[in-house]
mmCIF file with all atom_site columns, C-alpha atoms in Angstrom:
data_model
loop_
_atom_site.group_PDB
_atom_site.id
_atom_site.type_symbol
_atom_site.label_atom_id
_atom_site.label_alt_id
_atom_site.label_comp_id
_atom_site.label_asym_id
_atom_site.label_entity_id
_atom_site.label_seq_id
_atom_site.pdbx_PDB_ins_code
_atom_site.Cartn_x
_atom_site.Cartn_y
_atom_site.Cartn_z
_atom_site.occupancy
_atom_site.B_iso_or_equiv
_atom_site.pdbx_formal_charge
_atom_site.auth_seq_id
_atom_site.auth_comp_id
_atom_site.auth_asym_id
_atom_site.auth_atom_id
_atom_site.pdbx_PDB_model_num
ATOM 1   C CA . MET A 1 1   ? -2.806 9.366  -45.402 1.00 58.00 ? 193 MET A CA 1
ATOM 2   C CA . ALA A 1 2   ? -1.478 6.225  -47.343 1.00 86.00 ? 194 ALA A CA 1
ATOM 3   C CA . LEU A 1 3   ? 2.080  4.819  -46.888 1.00 88.00 ? 195 LEU A CA 1
ATOM 4   C CA . THR A 1 4   ? 3.613  6.987  -49.879 1.00 92.00 ? 196 THR A CA 1
ATOM 5   C CA . ASP A 1 5   ? 2.130  10.197 -48.095 1.00 94.00 ? 197 ASP A CA 1
ATOM 6   C CA . ASP A 1 6   ? 4.065  9.318  -45.058 1.00 94.00 ? 198 ASP A CA 1
ATOM 7   C CA . ILE A 1 7   ? 7.331  9.149  -47.468 1.00 95.00 ? 199 ILE A CA 1
ATOM 8   C CA . GLN A 1 8   ? 7.503  11.932 -49.000 1.00 95.00 ? 200 GLN A CA 1
ATOM 9   C CA . LEU A 1 9   ? 6.084  13.157 -45.486 1.00 96.00 ? 201 LEU A CA 1
ATOM 10  C CA . LEU A 1 10  ? 9.523  11.994 -43.601 1.00 96.00 ? 202 LEU A CA 1
ATOM 11  C CA . GLY A 1 11  ? 11.930 12.822 -46.642 1.00 95.00 ? 203 GLY A CA 1
ATOM 12  C CA . GLN A 1 12  ? 10.493 16.357 -45.702 1.00 95.00 ? 204 GLN A CA 1
ATOM 13  C CA . VAL A 1 13  ? 11.652 16.249 -41.911 1.00 94.00 ? 205 VAL A CA 1
ATOM 14  C CA . PRO A 1 14  ? 15.387 17.851 -41.741 1.00 90.00 ? 206 PRO A CA 1
ATOM 15  C CA . LEU A 1 15  ? 16.987 13.871 -39.589 1.00 90.00 ? 207 LEU A CA 1
ATOM 16  C CA . PHE A 1 16  ? 15.656 12.113 -42.867 1.00 91.00 ? 208 PHE A CA 1
ATOM 17  C CA . GLN A 1 17  ? 16.427 14.160 -46.169 1.00 87.00 ? 209 GLN A CA 1
ATOM 18  C CA . GLY A 1 18  ? 18.793 12.661 -48.255 1.00 84.00 ? 210 GLY A CA 1
ATOM 19  C CA . PHE A 1 19  ? 17.804 9.451  -46.718 1.00 90.00 ? 211 PHE A CA 1
ATOM 20  C CA . THR A 1 20  ? 16.387 6.845  -49.871 1.00 91.00 ? 212 THR A CA 1
ATOM 21  C CA . ASP A 1 21  ? 12.971 5.422  -50.694 1.00 91.00 ? 213 ASP A CA 1
ATOM 22  C CA . ASP A 1 22  ? 13.721 2.628  -49.287 1.00 90.00 ? 214 ASP A CA 1
ATOM 23  C CA . GLN A 1 23  ? 15.363 3.784  -45.860 1.00 91.00 ? 215 GLN A CA 1
ATOM 24  C CA . LEU A 1 24  ? 11.851 6.040  -45.347 1.00 94.00 ? 216 LEU A CA 1
ATOM 25  C CA . ARG A 1 25  ? 9.926  3.330  -46.629 1.00 93.00 ? 217 ARG A CA 1
ATOM 26  C CA . LEU A 1 26  ? 11.119 1.157  -43.795 1.00 92.00 ? 218 LEU A CA 1
ATOM 27  C CA . ILE A 1 27  ? 10.584 3.756  -41.289 1.00 94.00 ? 219 ILE A CA 1
ATOM 28  C CA . ALA A 1 28  ? 7.136  4.404  -42.254 1.00 95.00 ? 220 ALA A CA 1
ATOM 29  C CA . PHE A 1 29  ? 5.723  1.057  -42.593 1.00 94.00 ? 221 PHE A CA 1
ATOM 30  C CA . GLY A 1 30  ? 7.135  0.291  -39.176 1.00 94.00 ? 222 GLY A CA 1
ATOM 31  C CA . ALA A 1 31  ? 5.533  3.531  -37.448 1.00 96.00 ? 223 ALA A CA 1
ATOM 32  C CA . GLU A 1 32  ? 2.992  4.237  -35.928 1.00 97.00 ? 224 GLU A CA 1
ATOM 33  C CA . LYS A 1 33  ? 0.381  6.380  -36.351 1.00 96.00 ? 225 LYS A CA 1
ATOM 34  C CA . ARG A 1 34  ? -2.208 7.820  -33.938 1.00 97.00 ? 226 ARG A CA 1
ATOM 35  C CA . LYS A 1 35  ? -5.325 10.616 -34.208 1.00 98.00 ? 227 LYS A CA 1
ATOM 36  C CA . ILE A 1 36  ? -4.977 13.075 -30.946 1.00 98.00 ? 228 ILE A CA 1
ATOM 37  C CA . ALA A 1 37  ? -7.994 14.924 -30.585 1.00 98.00 ? 229 ALA A CA 1
ATOM 38  C CA . GLU A 1 38  ? -7.462 19.005 -29.790 1.00 98.00 ? 230 GLU A CA 1
ATOM 39  C CA . GLY A 1 39  ? -6.878 19.714 -26.644 1.00 98.00 ? 231 GLY A CA 1
ATOM 40  C CA . GLN A 1 40  ? -5.190 16.309 -25.635 1.00 98.00 ? 232 GLN A CA 1
ATOM 41  C CA . ALA A 1 41  ? -1.745 16.054 -24.392 1.00 98.00 ? 233 ALA A CA 1
ATOM 42  C CA . LEU A 1 42  ? 1.097  13.591 -26.892 1.00 98.00 ? 234 LEU A CA 1
ATOM 43  C CA . PHE A 1 43  ? 3.222  13.877 -23.962 1.00 98.00 ? 235 PHE A CA 1
ATOM 44  C CA . ARG A 1 44  ? 3.769  15.430 -20.470 1.00 97.00 ? 236 ARG A CA 1
ATOM 45  C CA . GLU A 1 45  ? 7.169  17.855 -19.551 1.00 96.00 ? 237 GLU A CA 1
ATOM 46  C CA . HIS A 1 46  ? 9.847  15.079 -17.797 1.00 95.00 ? 238 HIS A CA 1
ATOM 47  C CA . SER A 1 47  ? 7.982  11.809 -18.508 1.00 97.00 ? 239 SER A CA 1
ATOM 48  C CA . PRO A 1 48  ? 10.048 9.123  -20.462 1.00 96.00 ? 240 PRO A CA 1
ATOM 49  C CA . ALA A 1 49  ? 10.830 9.375  -24.347 1.00 95.00 ? 241 ALA A CA 1
ATOM 50  C CA . GLU A 1 50  ? 10.944 5.903  -25.390 1.00 94.00 ? 242 GLU A CA 1
ATOM 51  C CA . CYS A 1 51  ? 10.081 7.543  -29.472 1.00 97.00 ? 243 CYS A CA 1
ATOM 52  C CA . ALA A 1 52  ? 10.481 10.555 -31.545 1.00 97.00 ? 244 ALA A CA 1
ATOM 53  C CA . PHE A 1 53  ? 7.026  11.878 -33.142 1.00 98.00 ? 245 PHE A CA 1
ATOM 54  C CA . VAL A 1 54  ? 6.604  13.614 -36.462 1.00 98.00 ? 246 VAL A CA 1
ATOM 55  C CA . ILE A 1 55  ? 3.046  15.680 -36.702 1.00 98.00 ? 247 ILE A CA 1
ATOM 56  C CA . ALA A 1 56  ? 1.440  14.616 -39.808 1.00 97.00 ? 248 ALA A CA 1
ATOM 57  C CA . ARG A 1 57  ? -1.328 16.885 -40.184 1.00 97.00 ? 249 ARG A CA 1
ATOM 58  C CA . GLY A 1 58  ? -1.921 19.717 -37.061 1.00 98.00 ? 250 GLY A CA 1
ATOM 59  C CA . SER A 1 59  ? -0.423 21.103 -34.440 1.00 98.00 ? 251 SER A CA 1
ATOM 60  C CA . PHE A 1 60  ? 0.562  21.636 -31.603 1.00 98.00 ? 252 PHE A CA 1
ATOM 61  C CA . ASP A 1 61  ? 1.622  24.151 -28.517 1.00 98.00 ? 253 ASP A CA 1
ATOM 62  C CA . LEU A 1 62  ? 4.722  23.837 -26.662 1.00 97.00 ? 254 LEU A CA 1
ATOM 63  C CA . TRP A 1 63  ? 4.482  24.150 -22.718 1.00 97.00 ? 255 TRP A CA 1
ATOM 64  C CA . SER A 1 64  ? 7.305  24.217 -20.443 1.00 93.00 ? 256 SER A CA 1
ATOM 65  C CA . GLY A 1 65  ? 6.748  24.856 -16.782 1.00 88.00 ? 257 GLY A CA 1
ATOM 66  C CA . GLU A 1 66  ? 8.699  27.846 -15.236 1.00 83.00 ? 258 GLU A CA 1
ATOM 67  C CA . ARG A 1 67  ? 10.925 28.927 -12.336 1.00 81.00 ? 259 ARG A CA 1
ATOM 68  C CA . ASP A 1 68  ? 7.566  29.900 -10.618 1.00 83.00 ? 260 ASP A CA 1
ATOM 69  C CA . GLY A 1 69  ? 5.052  26.648 -11.468 1.00 81.00 ? 261 GLY A CA 1
ATOM 70  C CA . LYS A 1 70  ? 3.389  28.222 -14.634 1.00 89.00 ? 262 LYS A CA 1
ATOM 71  C CA . ALA A 1 71  ? 3.507  26.592 -17.439 1.00 89.00 ? 263 ALA A CA 1
ATOM 72  C CA . THR A 1 72  ? 3.738  28.665 -20.739 1.00 92.00 ? 264 THR A CA 1
ATOM 73  C CA . ILE A 1 73  ? 4.051  28.156 -24.487 1.00 95.00 ? 265 ILE A CA 1
ATOM 74  C CA . LYS A 1 74  ? 7.434  28.129 -25.922 1.00 94.00 ? 266 LYS A CA 1
ATOM 75  C CA . ALA A 1 75  ? 6.823  27.191 -29.516 1.00 95.00 ? 267 ALA A CA 1
ATOM 76  C CA . THR A 1 76  ? 4.242  26.019 -31.737 1.00 97.00 ? 268 THR A CA 1
ATOM 77  C CA . THR A 1 77  ? 5.141  23.137 -34.588 1.00 97.00 ? 269 THR A CA 1
ATOM 78  C CA . GLY A 1 78  ? 3.054  21.617 -37.177 1.00 96.00 ? 270 GLY A CA 1
ATOM 79  C CA . ASN A 1 79  ? 3.263  19.257 -40.106 1.00 96.00 ? 271 ASN A CA 1
ATOM 80  C CA . GLY A 1 80  ? 6.594  18.079 -40.854 1.00 95.00 ? 272 GLY A CA 1
ATOM 81  C CA . THR A 1 81  ? 8.406  19.163 -37.316 1.00 96.00 ? 273 THR A CA 1
ATOM 82  C CA . MET A 1 82  ? 10.019 16.180 -35.334 1.00 96.00 ? 274 MET A CA 1
ATOM 83  C CA . LEU A 1 83  ? 8.956  15.890 -31.786 1.00 97.00 ? 275 LEU A CA 1
ATOM 84  C CA . SER A 1 84  ? 11.636 14.368 -29.430 1.00 94.00 ? 276 SER A CA 1
ATOM 85  C CA . GLU A 1 85  ? 14.271 13.782 -32.047 1.00 91.00 ? 277 GLU A CA 1
ATOM 86  C CA . LEU A 1 86  ? 16.849 13.214 -29.220 1.00 89.00 ? 278 LEU A CA 1
ATOM 87  C CA . ALA A 1 87  ? 14.775 9.743  -27.999 1.00 93.00 ? 279 ALA A CA 1
ATOM 88  C CA . LEU A 1 88  ? 15.907 7.806  -31.130 1.00 91.00 ? 280 LEU A CA 1
ATOM 89  C CA . PHE A 1 89  ? 19.000 7.827  -30.054 1.00 87.00 ? 281 PHE A CA 1
ATOM 90  C CA . THR A 1 90  ? 18.734 7.008  -26.414 1.00 88.00 ? 282 THR A CA 1
ATOM 91  C CA . LEU A 1 91  ? 16.380 7.052  -23.432 1.00 90.00 ? 283 LEU A CA 1
ATOM 92  C CA . CYS A 1 92  ? 16.038 11.161 -21.764 1.00 92.00 ? 284 CYS A CA 1
ATOM 93  C CA . GLU A 1 93  ? 12.890 12.908 -21.233 1.00 95.00 ? 285 GLU A CA 1
ATOM 94  C CA . ARG A 1 94  ? 10.574 15.239 -22.305 1.00 96.00 ? 286 ARG A CA 1
ATOM 95  C CA . LYS A 1 95  ? 11.993 17.964 -22.049 1.00 94.00 ? 287 LYS A CA 1
ATOM 96  C CA . PHE A 1 96  ? 7.960  20.121 -22.522 1.00 96.00 ? 288 PHE A CA 1
ATOM 97  C CA . THR A 1 97  ? 4.525  19.163 -22.567 1.00 97.00 ? 289 THR A CA 1
ATOM 98  C CA . ALA A 1 98  ? 3.519  18.342 -26.565 1.00 98.00 ? 290 ALA A CA 1
ATOM 99  C CA . ILE A 1 99  ? -0.701 19.504 -26.899 1.00 98.00 ? 291 ILE A CA 1
ATOM 100 C CA . ALA A 1 100 ? -3.038 19.805 -29.630 1.00 98.00 ? 292 ALA A CA 1
ATOM 101 C CA . LYS A 1 101 ? -3.988 22.963 -30.989 1.00 98.00 ? 293 LYS A CA 1
ATOM 102 C CA . GLU A 1 102 ? -6.858 21.097 -33.657 1.00 98.00 ? 294 GLU A CA 1
ATOM 103 C CA . ASP A 1 103 ? -7.041 17.551 -34.306 1.00 98.00 ? 295 ASP A CA 1
ATOM 104 C CA . SER A 1 104 ? -3.866 16.181 -35.534 1.00 98.00 ? 296 SER A CA 1
ATOM 105 C CA . GLU A 1 105 ? -1.970 13.070 -36.357 1.00 98.00 ? 297 GLU A CA 1
ATOM 106 C CA . VAL A 1 106 ? 1.573  11.885 -35.751 1.00 98.00 ? 298 VAL A CA 1
ATOM 107 C CA . ILE A 1 107 ? 3.781  9.419  -36.911 1.00 98.00 ? 299 ILE A CA 1
ATOM 108 C CA . ARG A 1 108 ? 5.097  7.180  -33.894 1.00 98.00 ? 300 ARG A CA 1
ATOM 109 C CA . ILE A 1 109 ? 8.884  6.897  -34.527 1.00 98.00 ? 301 ILE A CA 1
ATOM 110 C CA . THR A 1 110 ? 10.685 4.330  -31.785 1.00 97.00 ? 302 THR A CA 1
ATOM 111 C CA . ARG A 1 111 ? 14.015 3.817  -30.558 1.00 95.00 ? 303 ARG A CA 1
ATOM 112 C CA . ILE A 1 112 ? 14.383 0.207  -31.829 1.00 95.00 ? 304 ILE A CA 1
ATOM 113 C CA . LEU A 1 113 ? 12.676 0.711  -35.061 1.00 95.00 ? 305 LEU A CA 1
ATOM 114 C CA . PHE A 1 114 ? 14.846 3.596  -35.859 1.00 92.00 ? 306 PHE A CA 1
ATOM 115 C CA . HIS A 1 115 ? 18.286 1.179  -34.808 1.00 91.00 ? 307 HIS A CA 1
ATOM 116 C CA . ARG A 1 116 ? 16.994 -1.559 -37.094 1.00 90.00 ? 308 ARG A CA 1
ATOM 117 C CA . MET A 1 117 ? 17.034 1.003  -39.576 1.00 88.00 ? 309 MET A CA 1
ATOM 118 C CA . VAL A 1 118 ? 20.661 2.275  -38.910 1.00 87.00 ? 310 VAL A CA 1
ATOM 119 C CA . GLU A 1 119 ? 21.329 -1.078 -38.677 1.00 88.00 ? 311 GLU A CA 1
ATOM 120 C CA . GLU A 1 120 ? 19.728 -2.389 -42.747 1.00 86.00 ? 312 GLU A CA 1
ATOM 121 C CA . PHE A 1 121 ? 21.714 0.248  -43.698 1.00 86.00 ? 313 PHE A CA 1
ATOM 122 C CA . PRO A 1 122 ? 24.611 1.888  -41.697 1.00 85.00 ? 314 PRO A CA 1
ATOM 123 C CA . ASP A 1 123 ? 25.429 4.525  -44.140 1.00 86.00 ? 315 ASP A CA 1
ATOM 124 C CA . VAL A 1 124 ? 23.041 6.295  -42.515 1.00 84.00 ? 316 VAL A CA 1
ATOM 125 C CA . ALA A 1 125 ? 24.424 6.614  -39.080 1.00 81.00 ? 317 ALA A CA 1
ATOM 126 C CA . ASP A 1 126 ? 26.979 9.024  -40.842 1.00 82.00 ? 318 ASP A CA 1
ATOM 127 C CA . VAL A 1 127 ? 24.650 11.384 -42.796 1.00 80.00 ? 319 VAL A CA 1
ATOM 128 C CA . VAL A 1 128 ? 22.742 11.503 -38.804 1.00 79.00 ? 320 VAL A CA 1
ATOM 129 C CA . PHE A 1 129 ? 25.558 12.291 -36.889 1.00 76.00 ? 321 PHE A CA 1
ATOM 130 C CA . SER A 1 130 ? 26.724 14.710 -39.054 1.00 80.00 ? 322 SER A CA 1
ATOM 131 C CA . ARG A 1 131 ? 23.912 15.740 -38.687 1.00 77.00 ? 323 ARG A CA 1
ATOM 132 C CA . ILE A 1 132 ? 23.299 15.832 -35.087 1.00 76.00 ? 324 ILE A CA 1
ATOM 133 C CA . LYS A 1 133 ? 26.361 17.449 -34.827 1.00 79.00 ? 325 LYS A CA 1
ATOM 134 C CA . GLY A 1 134 ? 25.334 20.714 -36.877 1.00 79.00 ? 326 GLY A CA 1
ATOM 135 C CA . ASN A 1 135 ? 23.083 20.513 -34.451 1.00 75.00 ? 327 ASN A CA 1
ATOM 136 C CA . ILE A 1 136 ? 24.893 20.678 -31.628 1.00 78.00 ? 328 ILE A CA 1
ATOM 137 C CA . ALA A 1 137 ? 27.186 23.022 -32.526 1.00 80.00 ? 329 ALA A CA 1
ATOM 138 C CA . ALA A 1 138 ? 24.396 25.372 -33.728 1.00 79.00 ? 330 ALA A CA 1
ATOM 139 C CA . LEU A 1 139 ? 23.212 24.847 -30.190 1.00 74.00 ? 331 LEU A CA 1
ATOM 140 C CA . ALA A 1 140 ? 27.022 25.622 -28.840 1.00 81.00 ? 332 ALA A CA 1
ATOM 141 C CA . SER A 1 141 ? 26.764 28.830 -30.949 1.00 80.00 ? 333 SER A CA 1
ATOM 142 C CA . GLY A 1 142 ? 23.383 30.329 -29.449 1.00 75.00 ? 334 GLY A CA 1
ATOM 143 C CA . ALA A 1 143 ? 24.677 29.409 -25.725 1.00 73.00 ? 335 ALA A CA 1
ATOM 144 C CA . VAL A 1 144 ? 27.859 31.469 -26.439 1.00 77.00 ? 336 VAL A CA 1
ATOM 145 C CA . ALA A 1 145 ? 26.088 34.315 -27.876 1.00 75.00 ? 337 ALA A CA 1
ATOM 146 C CA . MET A 1 146 ? 23.974 34.253 -24.609 1.00 71.00 ? 338 MET A CA 1
ATOM 147 C CA . GLN A 1 147 ? 26.744 33.971 -22.525 1.00 71.00 ? 339 GLN A CA 1
ATOM 148 C CA . GLY A 1 148 ? 26.408 37.347 -21.063 1.00 69.00 ? 340 GLY A CA 1
ATOM 149 C CA . ARG A 1 149 ? 23.212 37.167 -19.716 1.00 66.00 ? 341 ARG A CA 1
ATOM 150 C CA . PHE A 1 150 ? 25.130 34.774 -17.255 1.00 61.00 ? 342 PHE A CA 1
ATOM 151 C CA . ILE A 1 151 ? 27.552 36.455 -16.166 1.00 58.00 ? 343 ILE A CA 1
#
């Protein structure tokens, strides 16, 4: 993938929608590309998350451990999906294990790179904060809708 392809792909990621080409170029130029073979783990559940990944090509099964100790597939993701978005903002742990369903390629975006971009373009912080606020509101709304299942 060329730099222009990476910029176009990053522009389709919900967190980065509305960013300028210069902002996306800074991320794309500073990010690292990784090839992941079919069956290989990109990361493991409960491991420290120091970066986010955008799937550039291929797909991943997202596995999570159950209370009985068995792992189950919670979702399958593909091109343009960002994994571990929260890692761009703070130290956290991976909530699942990502296993490549096929030979795949990802773009690795570190927290340091993302913070540098926010420092370079302070207006981005407002856009990102607004998106995070919307995501948290949707999550809270979903939790309220499920509250009857736990009472």
